[in-house]
Structure formats: C-alpha cells, structure tokens
Coordinates of C-alpha atoms in Angstrom, one line a residue:
M1196 CA 0.0 0.0 0.0
L1197 CA 1.1 3.5 -0.7
N1198 CA 1.0 5.9 2.2
P1199 CA -1.4 8.9 1.9
N1200 CA 1.3 11.3 0.9
E1201 CA 3.1 9.0 -1.7
L1202 CA 2.8 8.6 -5.4
I1203 CA 4.5 6.6 -8.1
L1204 CA 5.6 8.3 -11.3
G1205 CA 6.3 6.6 -14.6
L1206 CA 9.2 8.0 -16.7
G1207 CA 9.6 7.3 -20.4
S1208 CA 11.8 8.5 -23.3
N1209 CA 12.6 7.6 -26.8
S1210 CA 14.4 10.8 -27.8
G1211 CA 17.7 11.1 -29.5
K1212 CA 19.6 8.9 -31.9
T1213 CA 20.6 6.1 -29.5
P1214 CA 19.3 4.5 -26.3
D1215 CA 22.0 6.3 -24.4
D1216 CA 20.2 9.6 -25.2
A1217 CA 17.0 8.2 -23.7
L1218 CA 18.9 6.9 -20.7
H1219 CA 20.4 10.4 -20.2
M1220 CA 16.9 11.9 -20.1
L1221 CA 15.6 9.4 -17.6
R1222 CA 18.6 10.2 -15.3
R1223 CA 18.0 13.9 -15.7
A1224 CA 14.3 13.5 -14.8
K1225 CA 15.2 11.4 -11.8
R1226 CA 17.7 14.0 -10.5
L1227 CA 15.3 16.8 -11.1
L1228 CA 12.6 15.1 -9.0
Q1229 CA 15.2 13.9 -6.4
C1230 CA 16.4 17.5 -5.8
H1231 CA 12.9 19.0 -5.9
S1232 CA 12.0 20.7 -2.7
R1233 CA 8.5 19.1 -2.6
F1234 CA 9.5 15.5 -3.1
E1235 CA 11.6 12.8 -1.4
L1236 CA 12.7 9.9 -3.5
L1237 CA 11.9 6.6 -1.8
A1238 CA 12.6 4.0 -4.5
V1239 CA 13.5 3.4 -8.1
S1240 CA 12.5 0.6 -10.4
P1241 CA 14.8 -1.1 -12.8
I1242 CA 15.0 0.5 -16.3
Y1243 CA 13.0 -1.3 -18.9
A1244 CA 13.1 -1.2 -22.7
S1245 CA 10.1 -1.6 -24.9
D1246 CA 8.8 -1.0 -28.4
A1247 CA 7.0 2.2 -29.1
L1248 CA 3.2 2.3 -28.7
L1249 CA 2.1 3.5 -32.2
P1250 CA -1.2 3.9 -34.1
N1251 CA -1.7 2.3 -37.5
G1252 CA 0.0 4.3 -40.3
A1253 CA 2.5 6.0 -38.0
P1254 CA 5.5 7.5 -39.8
P1255 CA 8.5 5.0 -39.8
E1256 CA 10.7 7.6 -38.0
W1257 CA 8.3 7.4 -34.9
N1258 CA 9.2 3.8 -34.4
R1259 CA 11.9 4.2 -31.8
P1260 CA 12.4 2.0 -28.8
F1261 CA 11.5 3.4 -25.4
L1262 CA 13.2 3.3 -22.1
N1263 CA 10.9 3.3 -19.1
A1264 CA 11.1 3.3 -15.3
A1265 CA 9.2 4.3 -12.2
L1266 CA 9.9 6.4 -9.1
R1267 CA 8.2 6.2 -5.7
L1268 CA 8.1 9.6 -4.1
R1269 CA 6.9 11.2 -0.9
V1270 CA 5.3 14.7 -1.0
R1271 CA 7.3 16.5 1.8
D1272 CA 4.8 19.3 2.5
R1273 CA 1.7 17.2 2.9
S1274 CA 0.6 14.5 5.4
G1275 CA -1.9 13.2 2.9
L1276 CA -3.0 13.8 -0.6
T1277 CA -6.6 14.3 -1.7
T1278 CA -8.4 14.2 -5.0
D1279 CA -8.2 18.0 -5.1
D1280 CA -4.4 17.7 -5.5
A1281 CA -4.6 15.8 -8.8
G1282 CA -4.8 18.8 -11.1
A1283 CA -1.9 20.7 -9.4
L1284 CA 0.3 17.6 -9.5
L1285 CA -0.5 17.0 -13.2
E1286 CA 0.5 20.6 -14.0
E1287 CA 3.7 20.3 -11.9
M1288 CA 4.7 17.2 -14.0
K1289 CA 4.0 19.2 -17.2
V1290 CA 6.3 22.0 -15.9
L1291 CA 9.0 19.4 -15.2
E1292 CA 8.6 17.9 -18.7
R1293 CA 9.0 21.4 -20.3
T1294 CA 12.0 22.0 -18.1
L1295 CA 13.6 18.9 -19.6
G1296 CA 12.9 20.1 -23.1
R1297 CA 9.6 18.5 -24.0
M1298 CA 7.6 20.5 -26.6
D1299 CA 4.1 20.0 -27.9
G1300 CA 3.9 17.5 -30.8
P1301 CA 1.6 15.0 -32.4
R1302 CA 0.3 12.3 -30.1
W1303 CA 2.4 9.1 -30.3
S1304 CA 5.4 10.9 -31.8
P1305 CA 8.8 10.5 -30.1
R1306 CA 9.0 12.2 -26.8
V1307 CA 12.0 13.7 -25.0
I1308 CA 10.4 12.7 -21.7
D1309 CA 7.1 11.5 -20.4
I1310 CA 6.3 11.9 -16.7
D1311 CA 3.0 10.2 -15.8
I1312 CA 1.3 9.8 -12.4
L1313 CA 0.8 6.0 -12.3
D1314 CA -0.8 5.8 -8.8
W1315 CA -0.9 7.5 -5.4
G1316 CA -2.0 7.0 -1.9
A1317 CA -5.2 9.1 -2.2
P1318 CA -8.6 7.9 -3.5
P1319 CA -8.9 7.2 -7.2
V1320 CA -9.5 10.1 -9.6
S1321 CA -11.4 9.9 -12.9
R1322 CA -11.6 13.2 -14.9
A1323 CA -11.3 14.2 -18.5
E1324 CA -7.7 15.5 -18.0
I1325 CA -6.4 12.9 -15.5
T1326 CA -7.1 9.4 -14.2
I1327 CA -5.3 7.9 -11.2
P1328 CA -4.5 5.0 -11.3
H1329 CA -3.4 5.6 -14.9
S1330 CA -6.3 4.4 -17.1
E1331 CA -4.1 2.3 -19.4
L1332 CA -1.9 0.8 -16.7
T1333 CA -3.0 -2.8 -17.1
K1334 CA -2.5 -2.7 -20.8
R1335 CA 1.0 -1.3 -20.7
P1336 CA 3.6 -3.7 -19.1
F1337 CA 6.3 -1.0 -19.6
A1338 CA 4.4 1.1 -17.0
L1339 CA 2.9 -1.7 -14.8
L1340 CA 6.1 -3.7 -14.3
P1341 CA 8.2 -0.7 -13.1
L1342 CA 5.3 0.2 -10.8
H1343 CA 5.3 -3.2 -9.2
D1344 CA 9.0 -3.1 -8.8
C1345 CA 8.6 0.1 -6.7
L1346 CA 5.7 -1.4 -4.8
E1347 CA 5.4 -5.2 -4.9
R1348 CA 2.0 -5.4 -3.3
H1349 CA -0.1 -3.1 -5.5
N1350 CA -3.8 -3.0 -5.3
C1351 CA -4.7 -1.2 -8.5
T1352 CA -5.6 -4.4 -10.3
R1353 CA -6.4 -8.0 -9.5
E1354 CA -5.2 -9.2 -12.9
P1355 CA -2.3 -11.6 -12.7
L1356 CA 1.1 -10.3 -13.7
E1357 CA 1.6 -13.0 -16.3
W1358 CA 4.1 -10.8 -18.2
R1359 CA 6.7 -11.1 -15.4
Y1360 CA 7.2 -14.8 -16.1
S1361 CA 6.8 -14.8 -19.9
H1362 CA 9.5 -15.3 -22.4
P1363 CA 10.6 -11.7 -23.4
D1364 CA 9.3 -12.1 -27.0
Q1365 CA 5.8 -12.8 -25.6
V1366 CA 5.5 -9.7 -23.4
P1367 CA 3.4 -7.0 -25.0
F1368 CA 5.6 -4.4 -26.7
R1369 CA 8.6 -6.7 -26.0
T1370 CA 9.0 -5.1 -22.6
R1371 CA 12.1 -6.3 -20.9
R1372 CA 14.7 -5.1 -18.4
A1373 CA 17.2 -2.9 -20.3
P1374 CA 21.0 -3.4 -20.3
F1375 CA 21.4 -0.1 -18.4
A1376 CA 21.5 1.1 -14.8
W1377 CA 20.8 4.3 -13.0
P1378 CA 24.2 5.1 -11.6
E1379 CA 26.8 6.8 -13.8
I1380 CA 30.5 5.7 -13.6
V1381 CA 33.1 8.1 -12.3
A1382 CA 36.5 6.8 -13.4
I1383 CA 39.4 7.6 -11.1
L1384 CA 42.7 8.9 -12.6
N1385 CA 45.4 9.3 -10.0
V1386 CA 48.6 10.9 -11.2
T1387 CA 50.5 10.4 -7.9
P1388 CA 53.3 8.0 -7.1
D1389 CA 51.9 7.2 -3.7
S1390 CA 48.2 6.3 -4.3
F1391 CA 47.0 3.6 -2.0
S1392 CA 46.0 1.3 -4.8
E1393 CA 47.5 2.4 -8.1
G1394 CA 51.1 3.4 -7.5
G1395 CA 50.7 6.3 -9.9
P1396 CA 50.5 6.1 -13.6
S1397 CA 53.7 6.6 -15.5
E1398 CA 52.1 7.1 -18.8
A1399 CA 52.7 10.0 -21.1
G1400 CA 51.5 11.0 -24.5
N1401 CA 49.8 8.3 -26.5
S1402 CA 49.8 5.8 -23.6
L1403 CA 47.8 8.1 -21.4
V1404 CA 45.4 8.9 -24.2
R1405 CA 44.7 5.2 -24.7
R1406 CA 44.1 4.7 -21.0
L1407 CA 41.6 7.5 -20.8
E1408 CA 39.9 6.5 -24.1
S1409 CA 39.6 3.0 -22.7
Q1410 CA 37.9 4.3 -19.5
V1411 CA 35.3 6.2 -21.6
R1412 CA 34.7 3.2 -23.9
E1413 CA 34.3 1.0 -20.8
G1414 CA 31.4 3.1 -19.6
A1415 CA 32.8 6.1 -17.7
T1416 CA 31.0 9.4 -18.2
I1417 CA 33.0 11.3 -15.7
I1418 CA 36.8 11.4 -15.3
D1419 CA 38.0 12.3 -11.8
L1420 CA 41.6 13.6 -11.9
G1421 CA 43.7 13.7 -8.7
G1422 CA 47.3 14.6 -8.0
E1423 CA 47.5 14.3 -4.2
S1424 CA 47.3 11.0 -2.4
T1425 CA 44.9 10.8 0.5
R1426 CA 46.0 7.3 1.7
P1427 CA 46.9 7.0 5.4
G1428 CA 50.4 8.4 6.0
A1429 CA 50.7 10.2 2.7
R1430 CA 52.7 13.4 2.6
P1431 CA 50.6 16.5 2.0
L1432 CA 51.5 18.4 -1.1
S1433 CA 51.9 22.1 -1.6
P1434 CA 49.5 23.6 -4.3
E1435 CA 52.5 24.0 -6.6
E1436 CA 53.5 20.4 -6.3
E1437 CA 50.0 19.1 -6.9
Y1438 CA 49.5 21.4 -10.0
N1439 CA 52.8 20.3 -11.5
R1440 CA 51.7 16.7 -11.4
L1441 CA 48.3 17.5 -13.0
L1442 CA 49.5 19.9 -15.7
P1443 CA 50.8 17.3 -18.2
V1444 CA 47.4 15.5 -18.2
L1445 CA 45.2 18.5 -18.8
S1446 CA 45.6 18.8 -22.6
V1447 CA 44.6 15.1 -22.9
I1448 CA 41.5 15.7 -20.7
H1449 CA 40.6 18.8 -22.7
D1450 CA 40.7 16.8 -25.9
L1451 CA 38.5 14.0 -24.4
K1452 CA 36.0 16.6 -23.3
N1453 CA 35.8 17.9 -26.9
R1454 CA 35.6 14.5 -28.6
Y1455 CA 33.4 12.5 -26.2
G1456 CA 31.6 15.1 -24.1
I1457 CA 32.8 13.6 -20.9
T1458 CA 32.5 15.4 -17.5
F1459 CA 35.8 16.5 -16.0
S1460 CA 36.0 16.3 -12.2
L1461 CA 39.0 17.7 -10.4
D1462 CA 39.8 15.9 -7.1
S1463 CA 41.5 18.7 -5.1
R1464 CA 41.2 20.4 -1.8
H1465 CA 43.4 23.4 -2.8
P1466 CA 41.6 26.4 -4.2
E1467 CA 44.7 27.6 -5.9
V1468 CA 45.1 24.3 -7.8
T1469 CA 41.4 24.4 -8.8
Q1470 CA 41.8 27.9 -10.2
W1471 CA 45.0 27.1 -12.1
V1472 CA 43.6 23.9 -13.6
N1473 CA 40.4 25.6 -14.6
R1474 CA 42.4 28.1 -16.7
E1475 CA 44.0 25.2 -18.7
C1476 CA 40.9 22.9 -18.9
P1477 CA 37.4 24.0 -17.8
I1478 CA 36.3 22.0 -14.8
D1479 CA 32.8 20.6 -14.5
W1480 CA 33.0 19.2 -11.0
I1481 CA 35.1 20.1 -8.0
N1482 CA 35.6 17.1 -5.8
D1483 CA 36.7 18.3 -2.3
V1484 CA 37.8 15.6 0.1
E1485 CA 37.4 18.2 2.9
G1486 CA 33.8 18.9 2.0
F1487 CA 34.3 22.6 1.3
T1488 CA 35.0 23.4 4.9
N1489 CA 37.9 25.6 3.9
P1490 CA 36.5 29.1 3.6
K1491 CA 38.6 29.8 0.5
M1492 CA 37.2 26.7 -1.2
L1493 CA 33.7 27.8 -0.3
E1494 CA 34.3 31.2 -1.8
L1495 CA 35.6 29.6 -5.0
A1496 CA 32.6 27.3 -5.2
K1497 CA 30.3 30.4 -5.0
E1498 CA 32.2 32.0 -7.9
T1499 CA 32.0 29.0 -10.3
S1500 CA 29.1 27.2 -11.8
C1501 CA 30.7 23.8 -11.2
D1502 CA 28.9 20.9 -9.5
L1503 CA 30.4 20.2 -6.1
V1504 CA 31.2 16.8 -4.7
V1505 CA 31.0 17.3 -0.9
M1506 CA 32.8 14.5 0.8
H1507 CA 32.8 13.5 4.5
S1508 CA 36.2 13.0 6.2
L1509 CA 37.6 13.6 9.7
T1510 CA 41.3 14.0 8.9
I1511 CA 43.4 14.3 5.7
P1512 CA 45.3 12.1 5.3
P1513 CA 43.0 9.6 7.1
N1514 CA 44.0 8.6 10.6
R1515 CA 42.9 5.1 11.6
E1516 CA 42.4 6.3 15.2
A1517 CA 40.0 9.1 14.1
V1518 CA 36.7 7.6 13.3
L1519 CA 33.0 8.2 13.7
N1520 CA 31.8 7.8 17.3
P1521 CA 31.3 4.0 17.6
Q1522 CA 28.6 4.6 20.3
F1523 CA 26.2 6.0 17.7
D1524 CA 24.7 5.0 14.4
P1525 CA 27.2 5.9 11.6
V1526 CA 24.5 6.8 9.1
D1527 CA 22.7 9.1 11.6
Q1528 CA 26.0 10.8 12.2
L1529 CA 26.6 11.3 8.5
M1530 CA 23.0 12.5 7.9
E1531 CA 23.6 15.2 10.6
W1532 CA 26.9 16.2 8.9
A1533 CA 25.3 16.3 5.5
A1534 CA 22.4 18.4 6.7
E1535 CA 24.8 20.9 8.1
R1536 CA 26.9 21.0 4.9
I1537 CA 23.8 21.4 2.7
S1538 CA 22.5 24.2 5.0
T1539 CA 25.9 26.0 5.0
L1540 CA 26.3 25.8 1.2
T1541 CA 22.8 26.8 0.3
R1542 CA 22.9 29.7 2.7
A1543 CA 26.0 30.8 0.8
G1544 CA 24.0 31.0 -2.3
I1545 CA 24.9 27.6 -3.9
A1546 CA 21.9 25.8 -5.4
R1547 CA 21.1 22.4 -4.0
E1548 CA 21.0 21.1 -7.6
R1549 CA 24.8 21.6 -7.8
L1550 CA 25.5 19.4 -4.7
I1551 CA 26.7 15.8 -4.8
L1552 CA 27.1 14.2 -1.4
D1553 CA 29.7 11.6 -0.8
P1554 CA 29.6 9.8 2.6
G1555 CA 33.4 9.2 2.3
I1556 CA 33.7 5.4 2.7
G1557 CA 37.2 4.7 4.0
F1558 CA 37.7 8.2 5.5
G1559 CA 37.3 8.3 9.2
K1560 CA 35.2 5.1 9.6
T1561 CA 35.8 1.6 10.9
A1562 CA 35.3 -1.4 8.6
R1563 CA 32.0 -2.1 10.2
Q1564 CA 30.9 1.5 9.8
N1565 CA 31.9 1.5 6.1
Q1566 CA 29.8 -1.6 5.6
A1567 CA 26.8 -0.1 7.3
I1568 CA 27.1 3.1 5.2
F1569 CA 27.3 1.1 2.0
E1570 CA 24.4 -1.2 2.8
R1571 CA 22.2 1.7 3.8
G1572 CA 23.2 4.1 1.0
R1573 CA 19.6 4.6 -0.1
E1574 CA 18.9 6.4 3.2
F1575 CA 20.9 9.4 1.9
L1576 CA 18.3 10.0 -0.7
K1577 CA 16.3 11.8 2.1
L1578 CA 18.8 14.6 1.7
G1579 CA 17.4 15.7 -1.6
T1580 CA 20.7 15.9 -3.4
R1581 CA 22.6 13.6 -5.8
I1582 CA 24.6 10.9 -4.1
L1583 CA 28.0 9.4 -5.0
I1584 CA 29.5 6.2 -3.5
G1585 CA 33.3 5.6 -3.6
H1586 CA 33.9 2.1 -2.5
S1587 CA 36.5 1.1 -5.0
R1588 CA 39.3 -1.0 -3.7
K1589 CA 38.7 0.1 -0.1
R1590 CA 40.0 -2.0 2.7
F1591 CA 36.6 -2.8 4.1
L1592 CA 36.1 -5.0 1.0
D1593 CA 39.0 -7.2 2.3
P1594 CA 39.3 -6.7 6.0
D1595 CA 41.8 -9.6 6.3
D1596 CA 44.2 -8.1 3.8
L1597 CA 44.2 -11.2 1.7
V1598 CA 44.3 -9.3 -1.6
P1599 CA 46.5 -6.2 -2.5
A1600 CA 44.4 -3.1 -2.9
S1601 CA 45.2 -2.9 -6.6
D1602 CA 43.6 -6.3 -7.1
R1603 CA 40.3 -5.6 -5.5
D1604 CA 38.3 -4.8 -8.6
L1605 CA 36.4 -8.0 -8.4
E1606 CA 35.2 -7.2 -4.9
T1607 CA 34.4 -3.7 -6.0
A1608 CA 32.3 -4.8 -8.9
V1609 CA 30.4 -7.4 -6.8
L1610 CA 29.2 -4.6 -4.5
S1611 CA 28.5 -2.2 -7.3
S1612 CA 25.7 -4.6 -8.5
R1613 CA 24.0 -3.9 -5.2
L1614 CA 23.9 -0.2 -6.0
A1615 CA 22.1 -0.5 -9.3
L1616 CA 18.7 -0.1 -7.8
S1617 CA 19.6 1.9 -4.6
G1618 CA 18.7 5.2 -6.1
I1619 CA 22.3 6.6 -5.8
D1620 CA 23.6 8.6 -8.8
Y1621 CA 27.3 7.8 -9.2
V1622 CA 29.8 5.1 -8.4
R1623 CA 33.5 6.2 -8.3
V1624 CA 35.8 3.4 -9.4
H1625 CA 39.2 2.6 -10.7
S1626 CA 38.1 0.1 -13.4
P1627 CA 35.0 1.1 -15.3
R1628 CA 34.4 -2.1 -17.3
P1629 CA 33.7 -4.7 -14.5
N1630 CA 31.6 -2.2 -12.6
E1631 CA 29.6 -1.2 -15.7
R1632 CA 28.8 -4.9 -16.3
S1633 CA 28.0 -5.4 -12.7
L1634 CA 25.6 -2.5 -12.6
R1635 CA 23.8 -3.7 -15.8
L1636 CA 23.5 -7.1 -14.2
G1637 CA 22.1 -5.5 -11.1
N1638 CA 19.4 -3.8 -13.2
R1639 CA 18.4 -7.0 -14.8
L1640 CA 18.2 -9.4 -11.8

C-alpha cells in the first residue's frame, strides 16, 4: 500500500539517436525530482526497454524503442494527498517535462520525456484530464512492471502479472529489463606515485590517451583527476607540487571533453590548484575531500558554476584512530553532517542542484561503519541531493588483507551490482568495465 502522501511516477523517453540519449533523459528526470523541494525519492524501479506504442499508419521515424522506469516519491509538505491535489500535481509534472525540453507535438510521436502519475495514496480520480491510477496501466507492461518493482503489493488491479514470467518475446511491446543502470560511472585517474592502490600512472602522451579513451569506452561518463594521495600516512603536497603533477594531463583531458563530451572532475582540496587547472581545462565538477570546509574553497565554489562533490572526512590524510563515534549510528552521524553541509552551502547561495554528497567510505570510519554506510546508501536519498558512493578497492572489502588493494576490482564490482537499484547517482571506481557490467546485471536481476 502507498501511504497517503506518496505517489508513483512513470518515466519514459525515446528521444535522440541512441538508447544512451533516452537513458540520459531518464537520469535527468530522476535527478530533477530527487532534488525537488517538494519530493523525497523513496525507491526506483529497474530500467525497462520496450517497443513504441504507435497507431496504424504512424511514420516510420516514430518507431523508436522506449526506455521506461518508475519512481516512488513522498510529498514533503503534505501529510496526505486528496483528489483536489490531482490537477496541481499534473500541472507540476508538465512543468518538469517542459524544463527537460519536451515540446508539444503529435500524439504518439517520439518524446523527449514522459512523466505520468501512475498511482498514489489518495482515493482514485477519474476526470477528462487525468485518471489515477493511470487508465491504461493494465495494458502497458512498460508502466505496470516498473510500478510493481517500486511497490510489490499493489492493489490497482487483480489481474495476474503473467508478463513477469513470460518469455521476453511474448511480453506486449517486447517489454524487458534494459542493459542499463541508473548510476553513472566516475573513473578515477590518479597521477600520484603514492596512491594507496595504483602506485601512480607513469604514462605519457599516447599511452595516457589510450588509457583515458579506454575508460570512456568501458562506460565512464566522468573522469575524476587527482594529484594528491589521501592514503593513510601520505605526505601533504603544496599547491604548486600538486599542480605540476596535473599539468601534463590537462591537454589530454581537454581533448577528451571535446571529442566524447565527458564530464571533467578535479579531485583537489586546494583552491589555488582548482583555479590554475580551470584556466587550462574547464572543470565541470570540484571534488573536495574536505567537504568545502575551507573558507577559500567555499568562496571559490560560489564564484563558479561547477557541480560540487561534498565528501565527508575527519582527517586528511586519514588517521585510523580518528573515526565516527562507535557509540552512535554511523548513518545518523553522516546525515547530521550532510544536513549541516547542505545548509551552509545553500545559505552561501549555492543551489542544492549543484551538490553531490559523498559519505566518504574509508575516510574516518571503521570497517563495520563503512559496511553499514554502503548497505544503507539509499537512506541518503532523504537529503534531496545527488549521491556518490566511492567504495573502489577500499580496505573494508577485504578486512583480512588477503588481496592487494590494486587487485580488489572484483570485490568492488560485486558490491556495485547492489547499488544498481539503490537510487544513488554515481559510483566512483578505478576500473569502469567490470563495474559497468555489474551495474547492468544488477538492473536485470
């Protein structure tokens, strides 16, 4: 049963030239709703692929496959919805569609985005402009199956869900789980000789280009470049030292941005380095391991339009003796920290939509605390920001130290599959390929 202030939205897109374009639109719609002041994201469905629903005689160019999904949301400012809210919610969804680029067009033609109210916790509504539950729900497996994934015990219909157990070719519109997943992959590129798990790349020129191109082909949409190691015991660098490590790589990153449209993230806690790098290669994300607690980094963040990865840490470099209070719930402690950071940053004039919260697995936490944070990652969705999880090669994956850190990609990928349907937005990893495959598998299982 849905609670009185909950609803389930269906998302659909068959825009662009490739399924990747439709996936991009679903992710944008999810993030817009996730960061919306009125809504709290509670659950996401797997992503489904289906044939387009078309009338007889439709133009051939309309016949583009759809990607579909569902989101379960709570309305923050209401204890319960009523039938009087239906019209306002419908208009709100239309506003969001227009924000995402949808324009009026012929019915059944390709759509940049569809956002439909599939069901809610209020009494049913049947009007000319809106019907809740959606009037065609039982005829459209590409809407009904995602809805049931968000809410297994759904009472809108007593008809059996035969589609769930059919051979894929027998399901109406060939509806099936798609080979995609919600989280995007952030590929780590450390150019430091004392990284805890890489030992620092020694590539130059064509070798570095091949490595970065490989990361993009293997599924990375963001490259996170770092020049200062944050492993325990690492020597802190001066801004000049860090910049000199980064400088040879920037022309390669700039070329990749132009050719592939990747997002460039700079992993640095030094405002001077961030400014110097930005002059050579425009930065899209600033990833600050200190969570923008440095007043100069905060001022820099206010002056830019970059998205901000706000990470939790207690000491840099990490000190194994400095951890979250073991007497209290680690997730509760991080939620309190995150609420303070969000409040400080938004009061400084930084839009919530620019924030990406990283709970900082491996920084100031015990192995058990890291495990709890990973397993309960979906709880961070309550914050109303995007969420990044960086579990790659961390020691909590192998607490007995049986495997060198550089060989923990298998352990990393196994856990990544558990993030596919958690609602989080990004996984930050050293090796994109096994994690991309693991996320796809997580969406399909």
